[in-house]
Coordinates of N, CA and C in Angstrom, one line a residue:
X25 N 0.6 -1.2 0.0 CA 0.0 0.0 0.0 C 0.7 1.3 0.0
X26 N 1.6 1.5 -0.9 CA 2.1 3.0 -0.9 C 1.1 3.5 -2.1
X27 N -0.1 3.7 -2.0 CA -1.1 4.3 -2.9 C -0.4 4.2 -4.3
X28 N 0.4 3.2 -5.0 CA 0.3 3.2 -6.1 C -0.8 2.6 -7.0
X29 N -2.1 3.0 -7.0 CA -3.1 2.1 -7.9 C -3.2 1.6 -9.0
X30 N -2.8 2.4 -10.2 CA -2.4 2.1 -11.7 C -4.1 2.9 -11.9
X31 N -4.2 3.9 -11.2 CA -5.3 4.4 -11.6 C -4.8 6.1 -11.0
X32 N -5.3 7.4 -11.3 CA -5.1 8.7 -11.3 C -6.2 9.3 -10.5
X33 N -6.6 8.3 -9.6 CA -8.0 8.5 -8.8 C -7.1 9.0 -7.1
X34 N -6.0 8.4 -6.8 CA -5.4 8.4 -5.8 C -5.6 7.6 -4.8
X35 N -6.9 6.7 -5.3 CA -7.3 5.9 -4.4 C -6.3 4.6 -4.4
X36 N -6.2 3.2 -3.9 CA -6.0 2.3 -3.6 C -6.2 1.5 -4.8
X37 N -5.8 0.4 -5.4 CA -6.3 -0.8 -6.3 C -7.3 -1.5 -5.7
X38 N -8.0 -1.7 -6.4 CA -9.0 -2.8 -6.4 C -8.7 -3.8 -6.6
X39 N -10.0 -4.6 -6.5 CA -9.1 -6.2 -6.6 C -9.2 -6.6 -8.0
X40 N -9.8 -6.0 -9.1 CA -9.9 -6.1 -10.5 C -8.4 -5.3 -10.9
X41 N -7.9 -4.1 -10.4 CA -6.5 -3.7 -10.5 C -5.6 -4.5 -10.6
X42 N -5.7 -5.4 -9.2 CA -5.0 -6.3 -8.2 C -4.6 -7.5 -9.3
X43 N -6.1 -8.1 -9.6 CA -5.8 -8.7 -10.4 C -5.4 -8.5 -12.1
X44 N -5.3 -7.5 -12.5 CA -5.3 -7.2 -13.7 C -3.2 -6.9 -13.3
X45 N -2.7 -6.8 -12.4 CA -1.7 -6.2 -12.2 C -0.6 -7.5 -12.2
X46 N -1.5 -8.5 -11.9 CA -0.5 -9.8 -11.5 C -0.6 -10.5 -13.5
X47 N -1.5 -10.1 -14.0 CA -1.7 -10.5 -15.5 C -0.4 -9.8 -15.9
X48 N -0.2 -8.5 -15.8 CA 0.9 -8.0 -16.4 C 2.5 -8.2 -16.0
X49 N 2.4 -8.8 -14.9 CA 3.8 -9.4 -14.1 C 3.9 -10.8 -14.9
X50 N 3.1 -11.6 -14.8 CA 3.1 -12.7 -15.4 C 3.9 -12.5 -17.0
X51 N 3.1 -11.6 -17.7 CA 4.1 -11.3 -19.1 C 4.9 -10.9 -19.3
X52 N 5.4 -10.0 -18.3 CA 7.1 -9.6 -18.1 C 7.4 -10.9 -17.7
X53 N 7.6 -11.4 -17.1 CA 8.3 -12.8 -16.5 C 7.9 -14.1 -17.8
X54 N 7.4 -13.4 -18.8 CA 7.5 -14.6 -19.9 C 6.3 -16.0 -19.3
X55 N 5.5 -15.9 -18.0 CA 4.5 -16.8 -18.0 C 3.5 -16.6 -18.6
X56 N 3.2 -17.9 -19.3 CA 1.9 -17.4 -20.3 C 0.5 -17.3 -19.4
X57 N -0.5 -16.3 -19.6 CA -1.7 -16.8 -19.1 C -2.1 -17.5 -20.3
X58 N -3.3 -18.3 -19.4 CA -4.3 -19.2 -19.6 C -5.8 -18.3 -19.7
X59 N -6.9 -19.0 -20.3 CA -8.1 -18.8 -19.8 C -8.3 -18.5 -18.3
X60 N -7.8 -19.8 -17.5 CA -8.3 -19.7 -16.0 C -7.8 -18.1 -15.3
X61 N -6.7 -17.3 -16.0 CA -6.1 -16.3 -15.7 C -6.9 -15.2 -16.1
X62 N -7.6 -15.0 -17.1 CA -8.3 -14.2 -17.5 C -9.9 -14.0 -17.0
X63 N -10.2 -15.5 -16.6 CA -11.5 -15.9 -16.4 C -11.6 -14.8 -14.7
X64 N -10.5 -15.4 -13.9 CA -10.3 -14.7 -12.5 C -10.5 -13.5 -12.8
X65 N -9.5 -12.8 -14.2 CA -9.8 -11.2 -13.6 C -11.2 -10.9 -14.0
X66 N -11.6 -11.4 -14.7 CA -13.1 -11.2 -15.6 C -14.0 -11.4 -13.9
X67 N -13.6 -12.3 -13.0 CA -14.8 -12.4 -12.0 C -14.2 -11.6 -10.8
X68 N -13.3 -11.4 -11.0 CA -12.6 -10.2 -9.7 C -13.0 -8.6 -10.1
X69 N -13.3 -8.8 -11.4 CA -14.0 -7.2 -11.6 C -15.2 -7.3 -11.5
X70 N -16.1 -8.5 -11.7 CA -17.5 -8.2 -11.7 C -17.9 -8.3 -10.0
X71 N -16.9 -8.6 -9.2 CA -17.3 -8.2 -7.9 C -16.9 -7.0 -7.0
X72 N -16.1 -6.3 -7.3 CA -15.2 -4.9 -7.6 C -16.0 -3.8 -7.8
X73 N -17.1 -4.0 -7.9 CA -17.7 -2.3 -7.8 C -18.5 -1.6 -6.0
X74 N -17.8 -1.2 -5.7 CA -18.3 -0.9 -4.5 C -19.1 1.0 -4.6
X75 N -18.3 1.9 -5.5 CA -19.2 2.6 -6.0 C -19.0 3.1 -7.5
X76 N -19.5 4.3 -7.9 CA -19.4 4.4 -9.4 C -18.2 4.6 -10.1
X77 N -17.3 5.1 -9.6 CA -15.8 4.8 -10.3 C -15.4 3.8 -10.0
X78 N -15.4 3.2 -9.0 CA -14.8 2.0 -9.1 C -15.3 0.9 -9.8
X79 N -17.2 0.8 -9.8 CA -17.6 -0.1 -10.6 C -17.3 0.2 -12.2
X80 N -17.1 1.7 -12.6 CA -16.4 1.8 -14.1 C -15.5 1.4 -14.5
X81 N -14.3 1.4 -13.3 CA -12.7 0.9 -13.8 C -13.3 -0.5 -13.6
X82 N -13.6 -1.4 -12.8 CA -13.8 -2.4 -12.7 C -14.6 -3.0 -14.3
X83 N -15.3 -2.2 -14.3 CA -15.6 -3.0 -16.1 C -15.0 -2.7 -17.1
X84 N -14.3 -1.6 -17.0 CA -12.6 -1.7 -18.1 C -12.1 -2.6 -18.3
X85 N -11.8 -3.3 -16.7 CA -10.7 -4.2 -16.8 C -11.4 -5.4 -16.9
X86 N -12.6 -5.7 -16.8 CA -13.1 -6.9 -17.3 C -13.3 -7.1 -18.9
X87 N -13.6 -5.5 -19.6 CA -13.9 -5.8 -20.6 C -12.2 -6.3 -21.8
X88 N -11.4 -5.1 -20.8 CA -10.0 -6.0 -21.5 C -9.4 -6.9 -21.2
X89 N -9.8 -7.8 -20.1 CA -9.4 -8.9 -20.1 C -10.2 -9.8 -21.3
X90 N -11.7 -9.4 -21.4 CA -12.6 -10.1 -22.4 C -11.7 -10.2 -23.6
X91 N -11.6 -8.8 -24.2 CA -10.8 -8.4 -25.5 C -10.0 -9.6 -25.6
X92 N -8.7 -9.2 -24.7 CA -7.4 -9.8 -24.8 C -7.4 -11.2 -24.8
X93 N -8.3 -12.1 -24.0 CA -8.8 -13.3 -24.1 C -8.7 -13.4 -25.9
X94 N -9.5 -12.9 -26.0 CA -10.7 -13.4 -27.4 C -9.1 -13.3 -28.4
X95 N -8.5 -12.4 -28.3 CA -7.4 -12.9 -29.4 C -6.2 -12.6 -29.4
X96 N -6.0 -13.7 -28.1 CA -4.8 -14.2 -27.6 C -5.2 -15.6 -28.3
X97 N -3.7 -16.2 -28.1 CA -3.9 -17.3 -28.7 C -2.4 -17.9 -28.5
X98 N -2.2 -18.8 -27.3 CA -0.9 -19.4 -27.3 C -1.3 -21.3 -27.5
X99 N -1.0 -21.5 -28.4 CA -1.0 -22.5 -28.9 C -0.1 -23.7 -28.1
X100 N -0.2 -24.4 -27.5 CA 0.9 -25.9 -27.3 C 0.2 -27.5 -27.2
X101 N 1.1 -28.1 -27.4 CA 0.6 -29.8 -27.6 C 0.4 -30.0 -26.2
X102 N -0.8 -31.3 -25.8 CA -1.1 -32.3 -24.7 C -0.4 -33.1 -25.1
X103 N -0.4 -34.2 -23.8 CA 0.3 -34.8 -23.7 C 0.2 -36.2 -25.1
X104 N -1.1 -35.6 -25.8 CA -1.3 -37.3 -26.6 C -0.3 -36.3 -27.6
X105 N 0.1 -35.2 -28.4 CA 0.5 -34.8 -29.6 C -0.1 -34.0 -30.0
X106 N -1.3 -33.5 -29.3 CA -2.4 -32.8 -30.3 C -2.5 -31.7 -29.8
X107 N -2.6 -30.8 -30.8 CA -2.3 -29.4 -30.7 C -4.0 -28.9 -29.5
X108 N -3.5 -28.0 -28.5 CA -5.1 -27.6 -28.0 C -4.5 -25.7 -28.2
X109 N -5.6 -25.2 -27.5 CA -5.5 -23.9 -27.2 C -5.9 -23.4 -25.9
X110 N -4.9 -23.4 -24.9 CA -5.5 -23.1 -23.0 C -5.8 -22.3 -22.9
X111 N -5.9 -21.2 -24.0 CA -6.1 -19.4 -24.1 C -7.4 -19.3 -24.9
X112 N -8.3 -19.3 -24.4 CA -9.8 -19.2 -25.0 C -11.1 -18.8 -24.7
X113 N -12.3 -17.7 -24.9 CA -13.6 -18.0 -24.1 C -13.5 -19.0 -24.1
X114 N -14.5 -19.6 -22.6 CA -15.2 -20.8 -22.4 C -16.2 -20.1 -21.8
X115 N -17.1 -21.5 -21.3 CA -18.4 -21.0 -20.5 C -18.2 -20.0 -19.3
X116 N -17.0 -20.2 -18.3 CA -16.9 -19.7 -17.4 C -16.5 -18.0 -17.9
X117 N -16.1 -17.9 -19.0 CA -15.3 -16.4 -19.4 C -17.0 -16.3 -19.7
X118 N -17.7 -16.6 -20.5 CA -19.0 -15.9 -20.7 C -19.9 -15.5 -19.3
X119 N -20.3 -16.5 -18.7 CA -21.1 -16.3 -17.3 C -20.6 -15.1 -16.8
X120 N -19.2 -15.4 -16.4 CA -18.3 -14.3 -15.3 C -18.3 -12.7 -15.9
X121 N -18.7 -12.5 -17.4 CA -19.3 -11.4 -18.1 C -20.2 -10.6 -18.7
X122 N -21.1 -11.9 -18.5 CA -22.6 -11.3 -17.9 C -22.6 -10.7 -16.5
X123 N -21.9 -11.9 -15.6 CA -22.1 -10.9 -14.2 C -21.6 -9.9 -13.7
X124 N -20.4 -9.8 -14.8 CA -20.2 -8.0 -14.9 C -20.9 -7.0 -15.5
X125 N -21.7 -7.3 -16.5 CA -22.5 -6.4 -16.6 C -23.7 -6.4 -16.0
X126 N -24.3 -6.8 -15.3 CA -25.1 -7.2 -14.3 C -24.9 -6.6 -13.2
X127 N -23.6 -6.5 -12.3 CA -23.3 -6.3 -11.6 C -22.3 -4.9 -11.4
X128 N -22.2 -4.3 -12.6 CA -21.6 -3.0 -12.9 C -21.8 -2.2 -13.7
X129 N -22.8 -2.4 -14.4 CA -23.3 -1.4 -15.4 C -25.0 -1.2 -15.3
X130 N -25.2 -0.1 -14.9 CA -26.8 0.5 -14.8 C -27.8 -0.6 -15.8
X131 N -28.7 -0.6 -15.4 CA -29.8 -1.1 -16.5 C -30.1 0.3 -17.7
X132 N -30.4 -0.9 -19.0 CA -30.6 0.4 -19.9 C -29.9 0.1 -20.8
X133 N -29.3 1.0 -22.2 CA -29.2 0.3 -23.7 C -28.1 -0.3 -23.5
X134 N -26.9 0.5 -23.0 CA -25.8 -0.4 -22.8 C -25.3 -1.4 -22.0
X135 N -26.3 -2.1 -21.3 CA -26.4 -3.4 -20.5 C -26.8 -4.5 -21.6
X136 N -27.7 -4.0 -22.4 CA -28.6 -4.6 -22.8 C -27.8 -5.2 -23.9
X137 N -27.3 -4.3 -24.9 CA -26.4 -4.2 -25.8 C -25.0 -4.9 -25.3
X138 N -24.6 -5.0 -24.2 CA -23.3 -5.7 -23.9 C -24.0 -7.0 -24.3
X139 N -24.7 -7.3 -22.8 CA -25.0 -8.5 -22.3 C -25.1 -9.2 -24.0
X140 N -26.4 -8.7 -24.6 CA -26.5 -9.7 -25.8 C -25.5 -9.9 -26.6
X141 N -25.0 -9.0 -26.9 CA -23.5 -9.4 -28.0 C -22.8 -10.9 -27.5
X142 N -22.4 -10.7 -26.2 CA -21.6 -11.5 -24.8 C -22.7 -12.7 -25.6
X143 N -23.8 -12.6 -25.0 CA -24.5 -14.1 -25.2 C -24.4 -15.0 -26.4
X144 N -24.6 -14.0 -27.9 CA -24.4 -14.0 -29.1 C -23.3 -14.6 -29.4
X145 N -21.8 -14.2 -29.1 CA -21.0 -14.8 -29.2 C -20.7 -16.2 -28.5
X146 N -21.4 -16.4 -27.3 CA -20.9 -17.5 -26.0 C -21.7 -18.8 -27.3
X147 N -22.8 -18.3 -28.0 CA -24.0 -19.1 -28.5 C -22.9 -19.9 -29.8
X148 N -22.3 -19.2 -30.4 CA -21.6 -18.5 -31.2 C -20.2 -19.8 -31.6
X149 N -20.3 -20.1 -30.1 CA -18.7 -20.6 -30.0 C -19.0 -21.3 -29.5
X150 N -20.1 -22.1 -28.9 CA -20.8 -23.8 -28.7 C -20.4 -23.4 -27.0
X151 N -20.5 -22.4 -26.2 CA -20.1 -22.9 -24.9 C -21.5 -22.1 -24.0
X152 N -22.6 -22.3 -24.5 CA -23.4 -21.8 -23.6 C -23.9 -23.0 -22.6
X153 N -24.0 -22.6 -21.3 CA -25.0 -23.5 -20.0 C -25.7 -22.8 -19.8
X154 N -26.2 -23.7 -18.6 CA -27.2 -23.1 -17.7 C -26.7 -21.5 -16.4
X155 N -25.8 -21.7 -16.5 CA -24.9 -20.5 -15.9 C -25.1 -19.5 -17.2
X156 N -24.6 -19.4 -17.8 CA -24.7 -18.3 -18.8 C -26.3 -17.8 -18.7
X157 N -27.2 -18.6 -19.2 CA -28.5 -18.3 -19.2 C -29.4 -17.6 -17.9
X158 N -28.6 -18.1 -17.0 CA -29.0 -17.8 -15.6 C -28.7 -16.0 -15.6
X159 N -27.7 -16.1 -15.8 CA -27.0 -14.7 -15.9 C -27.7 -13.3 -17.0
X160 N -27.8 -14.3 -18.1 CA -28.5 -13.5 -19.2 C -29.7 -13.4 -18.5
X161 N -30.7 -14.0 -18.3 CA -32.3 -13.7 -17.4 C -32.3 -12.8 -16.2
X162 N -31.4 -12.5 -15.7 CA -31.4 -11.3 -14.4 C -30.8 -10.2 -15.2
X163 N -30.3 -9.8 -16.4 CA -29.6 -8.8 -17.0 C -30.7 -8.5 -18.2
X164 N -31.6 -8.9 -18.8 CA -32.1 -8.3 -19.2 C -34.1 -8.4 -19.2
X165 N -34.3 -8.1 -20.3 CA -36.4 -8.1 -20.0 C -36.1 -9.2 -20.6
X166 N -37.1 -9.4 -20.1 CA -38.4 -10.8 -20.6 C -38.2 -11.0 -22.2
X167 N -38.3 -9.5 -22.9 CA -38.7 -9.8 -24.1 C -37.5 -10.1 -24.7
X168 N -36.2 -9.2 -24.6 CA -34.9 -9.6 -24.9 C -34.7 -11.2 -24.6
X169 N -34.7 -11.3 -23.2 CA -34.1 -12.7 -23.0 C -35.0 -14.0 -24.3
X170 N -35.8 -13.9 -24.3 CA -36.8 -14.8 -25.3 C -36.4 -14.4 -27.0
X171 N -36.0 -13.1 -27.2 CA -35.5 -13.2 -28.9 C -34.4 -13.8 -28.6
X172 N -33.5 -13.0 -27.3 CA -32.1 -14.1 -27.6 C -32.0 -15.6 -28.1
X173 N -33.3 -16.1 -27.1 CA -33.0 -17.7 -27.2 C -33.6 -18.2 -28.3
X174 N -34.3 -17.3 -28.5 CA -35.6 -17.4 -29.7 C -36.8 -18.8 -29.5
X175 N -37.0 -18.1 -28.6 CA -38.4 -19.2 -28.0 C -39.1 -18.1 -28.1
X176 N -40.5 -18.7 -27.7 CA -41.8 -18.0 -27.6 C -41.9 -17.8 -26.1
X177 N -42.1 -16.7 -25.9 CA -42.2 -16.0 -24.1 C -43.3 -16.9 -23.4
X178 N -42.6 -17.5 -22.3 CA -43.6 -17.9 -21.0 C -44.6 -17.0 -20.4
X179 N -46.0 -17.7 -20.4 CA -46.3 -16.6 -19.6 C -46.3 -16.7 -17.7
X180 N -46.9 -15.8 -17.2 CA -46.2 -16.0 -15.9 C -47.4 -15.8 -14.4
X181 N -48.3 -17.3 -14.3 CA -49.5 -16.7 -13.7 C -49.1 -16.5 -12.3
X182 N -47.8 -15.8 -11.8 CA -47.9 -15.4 -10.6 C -47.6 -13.8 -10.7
X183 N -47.7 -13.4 -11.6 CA -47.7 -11.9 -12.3 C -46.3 -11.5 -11.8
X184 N -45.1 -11.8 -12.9 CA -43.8 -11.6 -12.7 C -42.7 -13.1 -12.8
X185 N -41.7 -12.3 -12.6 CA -40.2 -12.7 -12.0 C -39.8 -12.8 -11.2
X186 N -40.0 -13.6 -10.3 CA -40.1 -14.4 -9.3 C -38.0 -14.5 -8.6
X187 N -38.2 -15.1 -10.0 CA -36.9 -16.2 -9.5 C -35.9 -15.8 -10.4
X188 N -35.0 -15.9 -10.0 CA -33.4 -15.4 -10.5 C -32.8 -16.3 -11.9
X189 N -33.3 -17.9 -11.6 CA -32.8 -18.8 -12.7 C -33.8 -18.5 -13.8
X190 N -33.1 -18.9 -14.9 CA -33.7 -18.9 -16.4 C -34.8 -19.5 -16.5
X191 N -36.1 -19.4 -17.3 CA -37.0 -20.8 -17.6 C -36.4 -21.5 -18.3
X192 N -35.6 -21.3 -19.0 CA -35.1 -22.3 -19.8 C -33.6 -22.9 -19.5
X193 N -33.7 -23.8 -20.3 CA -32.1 -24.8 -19.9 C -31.3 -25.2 -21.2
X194 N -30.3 -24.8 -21.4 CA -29.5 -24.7 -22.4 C -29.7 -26.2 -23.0
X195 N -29.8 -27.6 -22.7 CA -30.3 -28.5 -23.1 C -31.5 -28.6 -24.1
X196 N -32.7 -27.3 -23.8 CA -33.6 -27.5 -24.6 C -33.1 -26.7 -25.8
X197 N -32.1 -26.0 -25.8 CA -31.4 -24.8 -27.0 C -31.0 -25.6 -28.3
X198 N -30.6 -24.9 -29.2 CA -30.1 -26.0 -30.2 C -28.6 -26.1 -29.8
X199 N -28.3 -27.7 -30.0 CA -27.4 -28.2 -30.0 C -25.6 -27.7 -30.0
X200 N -26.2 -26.9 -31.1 CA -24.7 -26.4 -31.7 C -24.3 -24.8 -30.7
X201 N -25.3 -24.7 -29.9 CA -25.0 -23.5 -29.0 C -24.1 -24.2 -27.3
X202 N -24.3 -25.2 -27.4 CA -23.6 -25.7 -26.2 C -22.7 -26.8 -26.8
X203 N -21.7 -26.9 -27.8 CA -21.2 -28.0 -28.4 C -20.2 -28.4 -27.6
X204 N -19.4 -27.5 -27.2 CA -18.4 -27.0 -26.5 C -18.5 -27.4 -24.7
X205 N -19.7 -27.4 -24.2 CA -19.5 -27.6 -23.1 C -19.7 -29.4 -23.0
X206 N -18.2 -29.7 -21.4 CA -18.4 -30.8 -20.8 C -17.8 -31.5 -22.4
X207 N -16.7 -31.0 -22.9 CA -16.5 -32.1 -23.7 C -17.3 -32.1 -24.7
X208 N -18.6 -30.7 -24.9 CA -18.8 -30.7 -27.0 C -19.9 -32.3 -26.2
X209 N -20.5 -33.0 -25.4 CA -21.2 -34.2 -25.6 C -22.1 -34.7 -24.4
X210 N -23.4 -34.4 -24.7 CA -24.2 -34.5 -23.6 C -24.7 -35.9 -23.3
X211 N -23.5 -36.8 -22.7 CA -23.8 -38.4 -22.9 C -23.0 -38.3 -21.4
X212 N -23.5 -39.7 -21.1 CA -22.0 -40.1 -19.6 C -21.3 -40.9 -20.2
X213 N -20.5 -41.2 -19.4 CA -18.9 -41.5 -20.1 C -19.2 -43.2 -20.4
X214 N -20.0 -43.9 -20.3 CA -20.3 -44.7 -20.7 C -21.1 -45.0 -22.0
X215 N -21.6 -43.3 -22.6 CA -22.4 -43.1 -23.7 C -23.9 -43.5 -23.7
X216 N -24.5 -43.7 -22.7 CA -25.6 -43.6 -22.3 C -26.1 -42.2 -22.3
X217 N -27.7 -41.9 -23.0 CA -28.2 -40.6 -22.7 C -27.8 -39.6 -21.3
X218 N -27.8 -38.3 -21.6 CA -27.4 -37.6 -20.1 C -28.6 -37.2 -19.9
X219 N -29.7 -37.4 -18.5 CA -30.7 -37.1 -18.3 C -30.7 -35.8 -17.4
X220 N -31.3 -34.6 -17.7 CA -31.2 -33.6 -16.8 C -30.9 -33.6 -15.4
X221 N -30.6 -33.4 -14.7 CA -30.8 -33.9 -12.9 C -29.4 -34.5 -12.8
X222 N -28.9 -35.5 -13.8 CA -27.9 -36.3 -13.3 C -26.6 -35.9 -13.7
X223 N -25.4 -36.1 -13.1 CA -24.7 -35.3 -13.2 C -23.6 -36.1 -14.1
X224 N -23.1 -35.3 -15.2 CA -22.4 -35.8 -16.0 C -20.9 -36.7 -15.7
X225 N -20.2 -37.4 -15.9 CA -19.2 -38.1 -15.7 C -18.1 -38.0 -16.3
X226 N -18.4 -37.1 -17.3 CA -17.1 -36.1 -17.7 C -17.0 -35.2 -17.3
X227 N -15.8 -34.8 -17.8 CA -15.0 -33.5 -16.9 C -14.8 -32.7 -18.1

């Protein structure tokens, strides 16, 4: 704490700072991040707003971790030979970016306008769940959430929004919007159907 923040506020770092500061150490020192590195600061800023400057810097630095995520790209082999990519959205980079806009940007066009783009692309790139959708249904209306998914709107005989989870479940979505999660295959590892409720046996 000798008040150096990496901000001209004179206040203190946050923990979206905090974390955005150990990403930049890591690169000087030649360690690569990963997703899981990005994914942290993306969820260390969406908890980081305690008031309105801070919850603004706090969505800077989630939105460039988003950026930088999206096209970075450090390529290396597993251990079978086969080329993967540890630097990439996944589900968790989407959810953890809804809940920053959710959780740091007012309601209104530009929530609205984040959030769906975020969703669009998570849809986009086969890694949507039930976390993502959960997140998408407390960020935006009724009517948005239902074009996004492009279903026809529930109606709601307790007059409202009750509950925080989605009506829907990315299982009932089309296929190619969750390809990606759990291994891209909604089977148990024995290749038996995966029935909602039970819990998958991949990793």
């Amino acid at each position: 704490g000798d008040g150096e923040s990496g901000n001209d506020s004179g206040k203190h770092a946050n923990n979206a700072q905090r974390a955005w500061s150990i990403l930049e150490r890591m690169k000087k020192y030649d360690a690569l991040p990963n997703s899981y590195t990005y994914n942290y600061i993306i969820n260390c800023a969406a908890q980081s707003g305690h008031d309105a400057e801070d919850r603004k810097i706090s969505f800077e630095i989630a939105i460039r971790a988003f950026n930088e995520l999206r096209k970075t790209s450090s390529v290396e082999p597993d251990t079978n030979g086969r080329v993967v990519d540890p630097c990439h959205p996944d589900s968790f980079t989407f959810a953890f970016m809804l809940k920053a806009c959710n959780n740091l940007l007012p309601s209104g066009s530009l929530r609205t306008k984040v959030m769906s783009q975020t969703f669009q692309e998570c849809c986009r790139s086969g890694y949507l769940n039930d976390a993502v959708l959960d997140r998408l249904w407390r960020g935006v209306s009724t009517e948005m959430f239902y074009e996004l998914i492009e279903e026809e709107p529930q109606t709601y005989s307790s007059g409202g929004r009750k509950n925080n989870n989605s009506p829907s479940q990315a299982d009932k979505l089309p296929m190619s919007w969750s390809r990606c999660c759990k291994g891209g295959r909604r089977v148990n590892s024995d290749d038996t159907p995966w029935k909602k409720g039970v819990k998958l046996s991949i990793r």
